[in-house]
mmCIF file of C-alpha atoms in Angstrom:
data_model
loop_
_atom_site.group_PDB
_atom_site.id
_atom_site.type_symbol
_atom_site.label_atom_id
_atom_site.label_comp_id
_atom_site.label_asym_id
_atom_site.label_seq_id
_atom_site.Cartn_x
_atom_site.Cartn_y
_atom_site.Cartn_z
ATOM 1 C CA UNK Y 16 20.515 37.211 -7.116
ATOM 2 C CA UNK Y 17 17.621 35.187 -6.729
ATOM 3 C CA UNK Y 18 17.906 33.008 -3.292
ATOM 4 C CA UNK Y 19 17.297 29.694 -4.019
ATOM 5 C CA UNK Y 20 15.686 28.931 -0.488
ATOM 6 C CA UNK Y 21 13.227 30.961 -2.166
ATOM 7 C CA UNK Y 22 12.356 28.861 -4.555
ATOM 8 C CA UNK Y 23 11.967 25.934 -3.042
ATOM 9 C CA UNK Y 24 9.432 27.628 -0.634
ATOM 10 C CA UNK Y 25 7.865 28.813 -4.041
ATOM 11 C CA UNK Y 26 7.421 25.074 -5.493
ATOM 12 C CA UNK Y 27 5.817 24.045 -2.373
ATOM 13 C CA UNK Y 28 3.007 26.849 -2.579
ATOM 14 C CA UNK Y 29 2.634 25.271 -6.494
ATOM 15 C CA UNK Y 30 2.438 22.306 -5.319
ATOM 16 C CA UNK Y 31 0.083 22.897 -1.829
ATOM 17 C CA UNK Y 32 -1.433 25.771 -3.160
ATOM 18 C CA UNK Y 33 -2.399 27.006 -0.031
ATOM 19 C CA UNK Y 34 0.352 29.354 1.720
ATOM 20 C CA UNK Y 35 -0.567 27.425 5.201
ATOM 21 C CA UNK Y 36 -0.471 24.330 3.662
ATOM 22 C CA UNK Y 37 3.365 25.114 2.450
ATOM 23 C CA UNK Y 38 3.990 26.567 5.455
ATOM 24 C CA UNK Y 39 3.099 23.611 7.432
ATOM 25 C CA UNK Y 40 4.993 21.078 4.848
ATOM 26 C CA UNK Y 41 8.369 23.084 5.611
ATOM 27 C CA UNK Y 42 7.934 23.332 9.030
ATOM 28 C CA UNK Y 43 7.590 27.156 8.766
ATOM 29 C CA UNK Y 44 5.604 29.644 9.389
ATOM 30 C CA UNK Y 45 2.670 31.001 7.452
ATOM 31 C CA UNK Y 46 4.023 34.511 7.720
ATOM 32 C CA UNK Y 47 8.122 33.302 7.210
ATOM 33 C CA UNK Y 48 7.007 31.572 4.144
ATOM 34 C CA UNK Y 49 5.097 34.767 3.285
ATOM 35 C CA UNK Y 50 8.152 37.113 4.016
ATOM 36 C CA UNK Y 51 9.766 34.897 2.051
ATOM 37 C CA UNK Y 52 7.773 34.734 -1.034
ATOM 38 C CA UNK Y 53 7.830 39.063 -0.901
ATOM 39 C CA UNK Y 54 11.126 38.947 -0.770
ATOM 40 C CA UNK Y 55 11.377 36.928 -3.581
ATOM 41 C CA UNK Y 56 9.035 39.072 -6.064
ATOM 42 C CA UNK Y 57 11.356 41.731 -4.881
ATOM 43 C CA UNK Y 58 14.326 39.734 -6.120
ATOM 44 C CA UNK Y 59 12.540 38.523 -9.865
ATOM 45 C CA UNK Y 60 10.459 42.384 -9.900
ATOM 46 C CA UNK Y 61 7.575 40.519 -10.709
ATOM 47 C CA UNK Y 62 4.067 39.299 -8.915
ATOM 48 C CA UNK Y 63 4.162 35.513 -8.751
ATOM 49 C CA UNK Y 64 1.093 34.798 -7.087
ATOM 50 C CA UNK Y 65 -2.622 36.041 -6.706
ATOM 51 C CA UNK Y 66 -5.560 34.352 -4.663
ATOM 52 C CA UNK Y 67 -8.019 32.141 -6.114
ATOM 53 C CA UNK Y 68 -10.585 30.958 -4.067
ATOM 54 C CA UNK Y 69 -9.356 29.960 -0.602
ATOM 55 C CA UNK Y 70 -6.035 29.777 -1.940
ATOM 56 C CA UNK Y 71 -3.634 31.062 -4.114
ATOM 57 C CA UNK Y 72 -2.134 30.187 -7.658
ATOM 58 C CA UNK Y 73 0.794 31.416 -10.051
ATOM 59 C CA UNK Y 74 0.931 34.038 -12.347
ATOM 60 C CA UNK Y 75 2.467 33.773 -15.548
ATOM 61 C CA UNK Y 76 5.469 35.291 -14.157
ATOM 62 C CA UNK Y 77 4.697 32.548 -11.605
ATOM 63 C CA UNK Y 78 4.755 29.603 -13.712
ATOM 64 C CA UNK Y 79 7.786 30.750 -15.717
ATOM 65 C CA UNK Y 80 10.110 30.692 -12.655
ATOM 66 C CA UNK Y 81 8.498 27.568 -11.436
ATOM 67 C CA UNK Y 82 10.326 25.559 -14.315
ATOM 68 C CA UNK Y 83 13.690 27.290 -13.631
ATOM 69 C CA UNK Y 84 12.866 26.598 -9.962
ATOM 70 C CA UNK Y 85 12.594 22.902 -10.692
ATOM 71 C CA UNK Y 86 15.774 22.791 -12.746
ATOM 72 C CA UNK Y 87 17.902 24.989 -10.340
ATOM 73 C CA UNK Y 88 16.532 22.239 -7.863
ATOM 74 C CA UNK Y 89 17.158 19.345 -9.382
ATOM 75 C CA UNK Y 90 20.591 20.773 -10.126
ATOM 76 C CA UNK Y 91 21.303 21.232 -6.322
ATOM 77 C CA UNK Y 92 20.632 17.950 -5.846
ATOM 78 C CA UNK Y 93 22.934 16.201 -8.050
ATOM 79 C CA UNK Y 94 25.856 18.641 -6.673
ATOM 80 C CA UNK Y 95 24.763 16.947 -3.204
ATOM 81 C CA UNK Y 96 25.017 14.164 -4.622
ATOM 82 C CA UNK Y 97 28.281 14.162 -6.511
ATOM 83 C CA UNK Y 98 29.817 15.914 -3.384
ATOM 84 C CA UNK Y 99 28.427 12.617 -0.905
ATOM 85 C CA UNK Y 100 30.025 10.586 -3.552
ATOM 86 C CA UNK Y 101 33.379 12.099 -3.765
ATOM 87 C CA UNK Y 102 33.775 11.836 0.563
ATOM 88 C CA UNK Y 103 32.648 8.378 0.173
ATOM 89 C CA UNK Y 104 29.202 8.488 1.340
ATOM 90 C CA UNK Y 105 29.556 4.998 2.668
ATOM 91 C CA UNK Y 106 27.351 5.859 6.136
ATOM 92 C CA UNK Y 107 24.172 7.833 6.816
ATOM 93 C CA UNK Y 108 20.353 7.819 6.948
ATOM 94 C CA UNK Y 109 17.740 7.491 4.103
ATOM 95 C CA UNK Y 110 14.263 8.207 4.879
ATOM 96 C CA UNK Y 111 11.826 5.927 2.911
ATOM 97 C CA UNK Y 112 7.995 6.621 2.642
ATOM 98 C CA UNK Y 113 5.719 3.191 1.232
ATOM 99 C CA UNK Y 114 2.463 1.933 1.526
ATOM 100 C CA UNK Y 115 1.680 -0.969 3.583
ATOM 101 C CA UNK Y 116 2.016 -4.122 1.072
ATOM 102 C CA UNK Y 117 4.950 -2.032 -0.398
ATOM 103 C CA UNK Y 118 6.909 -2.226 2.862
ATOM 104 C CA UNK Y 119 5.979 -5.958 3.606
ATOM 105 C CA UNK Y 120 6.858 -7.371 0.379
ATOM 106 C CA UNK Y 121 9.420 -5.166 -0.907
ATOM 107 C CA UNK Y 122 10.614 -2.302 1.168
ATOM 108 C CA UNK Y 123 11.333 -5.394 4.358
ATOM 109 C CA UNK Y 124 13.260 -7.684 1.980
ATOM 110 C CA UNK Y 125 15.433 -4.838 0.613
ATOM 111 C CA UNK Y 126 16.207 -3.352 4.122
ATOM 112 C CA UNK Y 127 17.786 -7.360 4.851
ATOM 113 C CA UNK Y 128 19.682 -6.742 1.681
ATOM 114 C CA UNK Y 129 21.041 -3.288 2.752
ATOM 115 C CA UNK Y 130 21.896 -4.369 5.956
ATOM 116 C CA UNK Y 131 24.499 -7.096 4.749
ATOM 117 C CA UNK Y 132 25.645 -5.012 1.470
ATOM 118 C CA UNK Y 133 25.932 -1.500 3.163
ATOM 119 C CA UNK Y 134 26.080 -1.660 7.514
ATOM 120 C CA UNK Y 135 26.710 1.993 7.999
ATOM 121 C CA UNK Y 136 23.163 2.882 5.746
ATOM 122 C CA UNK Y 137 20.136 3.383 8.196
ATOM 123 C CA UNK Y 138 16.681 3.137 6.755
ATOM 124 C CA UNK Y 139 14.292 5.172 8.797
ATOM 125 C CA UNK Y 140 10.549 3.831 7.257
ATOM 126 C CA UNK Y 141 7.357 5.971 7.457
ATOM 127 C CA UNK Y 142 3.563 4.648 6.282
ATOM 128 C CA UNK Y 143 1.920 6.499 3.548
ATOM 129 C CA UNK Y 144 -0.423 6.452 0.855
ATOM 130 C CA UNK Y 145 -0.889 8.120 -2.560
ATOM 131 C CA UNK Y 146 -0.423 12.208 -2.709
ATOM 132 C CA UNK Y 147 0.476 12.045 0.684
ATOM 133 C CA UNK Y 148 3.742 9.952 -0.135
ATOM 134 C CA UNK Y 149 4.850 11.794 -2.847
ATOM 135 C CA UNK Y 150 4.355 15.401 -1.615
ATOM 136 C CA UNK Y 151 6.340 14.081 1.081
ATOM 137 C CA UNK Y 152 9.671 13.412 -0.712
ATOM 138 C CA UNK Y 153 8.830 16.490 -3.170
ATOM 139 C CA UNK Y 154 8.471 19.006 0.557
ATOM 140 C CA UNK Y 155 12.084 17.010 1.517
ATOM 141 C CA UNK Y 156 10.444 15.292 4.534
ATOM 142 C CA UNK Y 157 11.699 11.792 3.167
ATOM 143 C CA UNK Y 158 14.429 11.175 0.278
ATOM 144 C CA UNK Y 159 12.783 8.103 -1.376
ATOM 145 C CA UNK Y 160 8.845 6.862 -2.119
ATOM 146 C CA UNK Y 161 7.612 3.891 -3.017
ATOM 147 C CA UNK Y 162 4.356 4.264 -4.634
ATOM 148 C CA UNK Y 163 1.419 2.920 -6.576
ATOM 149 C CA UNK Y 164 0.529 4.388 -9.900
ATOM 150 C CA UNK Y 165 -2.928 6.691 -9.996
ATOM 151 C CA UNK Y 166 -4.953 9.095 -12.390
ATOM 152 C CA UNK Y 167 -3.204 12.642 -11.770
ATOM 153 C CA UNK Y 168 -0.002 11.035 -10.387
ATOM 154 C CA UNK Y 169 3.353 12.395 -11.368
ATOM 155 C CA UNK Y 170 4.572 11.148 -14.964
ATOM 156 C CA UNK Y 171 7.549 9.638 -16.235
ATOM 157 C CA UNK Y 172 7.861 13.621 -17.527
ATOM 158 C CA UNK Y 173 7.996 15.034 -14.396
ATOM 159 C CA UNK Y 174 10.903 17.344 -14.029
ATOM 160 C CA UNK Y 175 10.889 17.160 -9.932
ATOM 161 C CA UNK Y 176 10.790 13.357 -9.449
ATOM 162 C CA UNK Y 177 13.121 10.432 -10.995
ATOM 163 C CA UNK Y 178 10.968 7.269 -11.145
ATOM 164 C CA UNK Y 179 12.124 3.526 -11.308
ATOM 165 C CA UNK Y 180 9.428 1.160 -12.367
ATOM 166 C CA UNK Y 181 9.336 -1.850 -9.809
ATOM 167 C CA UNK Y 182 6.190 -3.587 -10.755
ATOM 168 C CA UNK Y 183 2.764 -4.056 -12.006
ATOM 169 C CA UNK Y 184 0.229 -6.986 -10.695
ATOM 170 C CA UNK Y 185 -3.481 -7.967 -10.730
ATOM 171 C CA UNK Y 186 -6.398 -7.252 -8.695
ATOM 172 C CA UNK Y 187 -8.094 -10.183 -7.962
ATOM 173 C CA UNK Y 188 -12.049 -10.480 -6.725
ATOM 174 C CA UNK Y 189 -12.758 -11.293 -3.700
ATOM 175 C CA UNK Y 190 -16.080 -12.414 -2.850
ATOM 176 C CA UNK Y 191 -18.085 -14.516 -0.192
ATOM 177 C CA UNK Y 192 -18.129 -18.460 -0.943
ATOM 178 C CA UNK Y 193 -22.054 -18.263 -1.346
ATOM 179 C CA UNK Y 194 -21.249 -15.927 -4.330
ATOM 180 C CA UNK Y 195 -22.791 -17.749 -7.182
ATOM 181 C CA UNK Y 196 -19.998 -15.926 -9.326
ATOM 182 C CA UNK Y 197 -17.014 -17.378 -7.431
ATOM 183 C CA UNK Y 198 -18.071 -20.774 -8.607
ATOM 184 C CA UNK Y 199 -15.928 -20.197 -11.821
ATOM 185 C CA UNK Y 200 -12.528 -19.855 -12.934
ATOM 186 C CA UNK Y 201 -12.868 -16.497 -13.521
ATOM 187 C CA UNK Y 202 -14.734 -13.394 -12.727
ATOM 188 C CA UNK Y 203 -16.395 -10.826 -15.488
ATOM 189 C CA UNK Y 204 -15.813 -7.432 -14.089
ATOM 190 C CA UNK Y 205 -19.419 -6.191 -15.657
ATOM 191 C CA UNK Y 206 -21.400 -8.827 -13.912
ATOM 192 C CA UNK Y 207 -20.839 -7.286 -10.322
ATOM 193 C CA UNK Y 208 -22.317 -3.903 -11.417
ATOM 194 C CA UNK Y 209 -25.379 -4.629 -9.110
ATOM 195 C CA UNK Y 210 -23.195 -5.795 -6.282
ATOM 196 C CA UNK Y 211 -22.529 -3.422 -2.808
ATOM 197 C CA UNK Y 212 -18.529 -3.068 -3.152
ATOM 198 C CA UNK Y 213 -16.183 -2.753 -0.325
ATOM 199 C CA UNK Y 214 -12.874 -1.076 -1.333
ATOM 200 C CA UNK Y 215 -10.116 2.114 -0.166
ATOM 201 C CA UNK Y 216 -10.814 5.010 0.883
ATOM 202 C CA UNK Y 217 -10.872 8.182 -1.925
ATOM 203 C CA UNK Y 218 -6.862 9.507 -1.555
ATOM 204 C CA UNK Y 219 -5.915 5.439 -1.415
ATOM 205 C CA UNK Y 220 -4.679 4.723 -5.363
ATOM 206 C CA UNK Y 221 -6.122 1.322 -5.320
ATOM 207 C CA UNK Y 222 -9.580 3.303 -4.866
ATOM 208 C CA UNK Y 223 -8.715 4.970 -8.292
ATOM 209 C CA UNK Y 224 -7.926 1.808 -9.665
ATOM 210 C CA UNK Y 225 -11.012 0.253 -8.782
ATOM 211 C CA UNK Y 226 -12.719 3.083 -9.983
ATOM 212 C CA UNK Y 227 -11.401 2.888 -13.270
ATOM 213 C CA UNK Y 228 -11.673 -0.525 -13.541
ATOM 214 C CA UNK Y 229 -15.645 -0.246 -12.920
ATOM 215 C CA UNK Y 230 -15.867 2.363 -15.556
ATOM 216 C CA UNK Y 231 -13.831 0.428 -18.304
ATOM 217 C CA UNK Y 232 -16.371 -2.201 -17.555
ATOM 218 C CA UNK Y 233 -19.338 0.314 -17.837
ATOM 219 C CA UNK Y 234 -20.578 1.417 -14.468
ATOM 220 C CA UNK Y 235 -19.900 2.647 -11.184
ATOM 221 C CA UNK Y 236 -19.305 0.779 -8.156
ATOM 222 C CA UNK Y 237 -21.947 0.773 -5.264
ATOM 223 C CA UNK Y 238 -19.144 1.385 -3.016
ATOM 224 C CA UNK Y 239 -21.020 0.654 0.521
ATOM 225 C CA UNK Y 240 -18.210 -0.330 2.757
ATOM 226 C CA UNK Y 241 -14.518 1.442 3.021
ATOM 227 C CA UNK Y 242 -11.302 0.679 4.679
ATOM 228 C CA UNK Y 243 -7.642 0.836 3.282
ATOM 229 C CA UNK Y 244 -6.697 -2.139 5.556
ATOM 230 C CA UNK Y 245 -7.219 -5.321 3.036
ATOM 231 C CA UNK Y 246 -7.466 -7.656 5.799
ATOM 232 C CA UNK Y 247 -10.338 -5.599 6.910
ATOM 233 C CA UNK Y 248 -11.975 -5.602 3.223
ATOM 234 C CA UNK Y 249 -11.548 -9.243 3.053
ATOM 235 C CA UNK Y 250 -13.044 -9.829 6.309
ATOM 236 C CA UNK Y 251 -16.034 -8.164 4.992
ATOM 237 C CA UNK Y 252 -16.181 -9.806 2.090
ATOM 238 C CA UNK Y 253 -15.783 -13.035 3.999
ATOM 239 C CA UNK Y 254 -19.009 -11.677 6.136
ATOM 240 C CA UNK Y 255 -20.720 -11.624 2.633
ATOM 241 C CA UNK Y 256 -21.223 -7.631 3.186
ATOM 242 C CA UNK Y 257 -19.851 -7.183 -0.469
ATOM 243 C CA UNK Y 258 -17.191 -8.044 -2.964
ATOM 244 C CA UNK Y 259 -14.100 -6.526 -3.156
ATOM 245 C CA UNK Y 260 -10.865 -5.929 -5.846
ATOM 246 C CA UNK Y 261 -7.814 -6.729 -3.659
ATOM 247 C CA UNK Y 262 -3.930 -6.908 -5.203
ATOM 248 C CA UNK Y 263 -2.320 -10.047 -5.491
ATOM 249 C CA UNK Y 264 0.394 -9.899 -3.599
ATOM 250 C CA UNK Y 265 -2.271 -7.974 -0.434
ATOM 251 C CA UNK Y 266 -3.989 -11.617 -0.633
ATOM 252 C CA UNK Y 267 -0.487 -13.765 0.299
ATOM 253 C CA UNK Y 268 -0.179 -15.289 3.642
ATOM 254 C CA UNK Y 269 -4.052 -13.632 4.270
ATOM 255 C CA UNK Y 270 -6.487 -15.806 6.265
ATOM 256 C CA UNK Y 271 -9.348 -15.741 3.806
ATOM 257 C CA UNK Y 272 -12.054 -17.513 5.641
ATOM 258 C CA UNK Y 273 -15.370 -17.505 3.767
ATOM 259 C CA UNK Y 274 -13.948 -16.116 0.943
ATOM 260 C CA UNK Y 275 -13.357 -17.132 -2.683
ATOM 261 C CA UNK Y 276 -10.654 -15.636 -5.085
ATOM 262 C CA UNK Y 277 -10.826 -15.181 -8.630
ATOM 263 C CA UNK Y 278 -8.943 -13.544 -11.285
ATOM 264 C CA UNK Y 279 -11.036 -10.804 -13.785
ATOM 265 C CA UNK Y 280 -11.086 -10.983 -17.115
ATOM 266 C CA UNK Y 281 -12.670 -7.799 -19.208
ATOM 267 C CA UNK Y 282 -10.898 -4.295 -18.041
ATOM 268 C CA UNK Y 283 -7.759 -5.005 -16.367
ATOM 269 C CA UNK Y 284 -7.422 -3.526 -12.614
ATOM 270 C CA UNK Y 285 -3.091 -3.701 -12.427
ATOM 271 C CA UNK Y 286 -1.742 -1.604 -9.346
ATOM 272 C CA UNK Y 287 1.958 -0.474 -11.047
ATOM 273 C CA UNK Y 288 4.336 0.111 -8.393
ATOM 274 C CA UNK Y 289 6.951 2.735 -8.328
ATOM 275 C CA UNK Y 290 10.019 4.301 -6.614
ATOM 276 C CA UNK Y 291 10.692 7.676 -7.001
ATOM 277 C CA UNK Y 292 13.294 10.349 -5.734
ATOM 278 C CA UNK Y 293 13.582 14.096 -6.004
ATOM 279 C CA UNK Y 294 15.323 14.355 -9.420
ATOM 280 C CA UNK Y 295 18.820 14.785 -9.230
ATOM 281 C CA UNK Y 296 19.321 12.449 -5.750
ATOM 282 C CA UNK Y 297 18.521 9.206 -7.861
ATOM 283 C CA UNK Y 298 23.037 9.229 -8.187
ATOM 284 C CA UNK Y 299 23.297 9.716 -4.655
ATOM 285 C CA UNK Y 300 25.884 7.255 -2.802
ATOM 286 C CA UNK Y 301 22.825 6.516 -0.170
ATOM 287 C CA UNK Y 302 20.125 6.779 -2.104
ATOM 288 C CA UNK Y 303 21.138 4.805 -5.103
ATOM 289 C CA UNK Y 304 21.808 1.460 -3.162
ATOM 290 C CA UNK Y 305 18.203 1.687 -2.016
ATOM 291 C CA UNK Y 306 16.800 2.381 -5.466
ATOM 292 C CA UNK Y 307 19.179 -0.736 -6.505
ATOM 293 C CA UNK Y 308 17.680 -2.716 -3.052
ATOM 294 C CA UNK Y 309 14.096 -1.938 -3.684
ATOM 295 C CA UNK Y 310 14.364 -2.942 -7.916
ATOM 296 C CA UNK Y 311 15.802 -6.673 -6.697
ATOM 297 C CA UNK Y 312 13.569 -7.400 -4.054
ATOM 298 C CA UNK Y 313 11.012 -6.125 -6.393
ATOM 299 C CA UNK Y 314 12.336 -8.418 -9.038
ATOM 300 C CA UNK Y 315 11.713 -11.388 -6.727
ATOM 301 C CA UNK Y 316 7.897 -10.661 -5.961
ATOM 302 C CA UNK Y 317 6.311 -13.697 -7.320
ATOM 303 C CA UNK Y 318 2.591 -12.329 -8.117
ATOM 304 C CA UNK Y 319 1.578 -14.967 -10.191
#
């Protein structure tokens, strides 16, 4: 009988791909989660991992008990669920995991609506970006993510997450008021190619976005200045150090002295927003009132 402890350790090398990266994700050991991991090639007979590199990565045999780990998972959690729902599951804590404009404008407003709609749910609310975020609900440190849309970011596919769309909204560029660009209505992507950039940090989403944008537009940002605080990258901008791609809804309520906005026109920069749960929990008596929270305040975002 194949412990199913076992394979959750197992997904978590996948997904880490270092044992001491695992290890450290499950609050383990390196050598526990390596006694573990022998004792489960003992259970299947089989060798489910070999080194490569600095690391390690599945066999065949591997990868083949991956996808049975991730259903046998995903299983588990809906009996959790069902069994929360049928002792009422009206009290309890749900650990939530955003990125800064995420909790301001959506995860905030949806913790007001909890607190009138459900009193005995408590929202415990950690700051993260990107991989970091979703590795985090995936390892079981936190039961819900919200999240921003990147290249190499779990798909609608994905048989270990359930995603709810929340919303999609413009960059907009942000440049100093001596620009001779922000003197129109718009801004053409292209025509900053020979302008220093200031923008995220690699690992920050909206620094994949920005990338990508640049690219669709046909070349590569000269990205001089970074900082995933936008207040920080407008202030630069505002210093005339360089321009900048900021979301909308980053810009509200901003002080944006020196500065001049403007929409884009050619490739579209869009930051899609996301909330996500380890598949199975999405039914869960806690955890579906803030899926349910998080869509209506989400709803209400005006990012026009």
């Amino acid at each position: 009988m194949i412990d199913p402890r076992r394979l959750r350790i197992l997904r978590a090398v996948a997904d880490h791909r270092t044992v001491t990266a695992a290890a450290a994700a499950l609050y383990l050991t390196p050598s526990a989660v390596s006694q573990q991991l022998a004792a489960l090639e003992q259970e299947t007979g089989h060798t489910l991992l070999t080194r490569s590199g600095r690391g390690v990565r599945l066999t065949a045999a591997g990868d083949i008990l991956l996808a049975h780990a991730n259903a046998v998972l995903v299983q588990l959690e809906r009996a959790e669920a069902e069994l929360a729902a049928y002792a009422g599951g009206t009290a309890g804590e749900v650990r939530v995991v955003a990125f800064a404009t995420g909790i301001a404008e959506v995860l905030a407003p949806a913790i007001g609506r909890l607190a009138d709609r459900h009193p005995g749910l408590r929202i415990r609310v950690r700051d993260a970006e990107g991989e970091e975020s979703l590795r985090l609900v995936l390892d079981g440190e936190a039961d819900v993510v919200l999240a921003v849309e990147y290249r190499g970011s779990p798909g609608e596919d994905d048989r270990r997450l359930a995603r709810v769309p929340l919303y999609a909204e413009p960059f907009d560029a942000v440049l100093h008021t001596s620009h001779p660009l922000g003197q129109g209505a718009y801004v053409a992507l292209a025509e900053l190619a020979d302008s220093d950039w200031i923008g995220p940090y690699p690992g920050n989403p909206c620094h994949d976005v920005m990338l990508l944008a640049c690219e669709l537009a046909g070349f590569q940002p000269r990205l001089v200045h970074s900082s995933d605080d936008f207040r920080a990258v407008v202030a630069l901008a505002g210093a005339g150090a360089g321009v900048a791609l900021v979301p909308r809804s980053a810009l509200r309520g901003m002080e944006l002295k020196d500065t001049v906005v403007r929409p884009v026109t050619g490739p579209a920069a869009t930051r899609r927003v996301f909330a996500a749960v380890r598949r199975g929990a999405e039914h869960h008596p806690l955890i579906r009132p803030v899926l349910d929270a998080l869509a209506a305040s989400a709803a209400g975002l005006s990012i026009d």
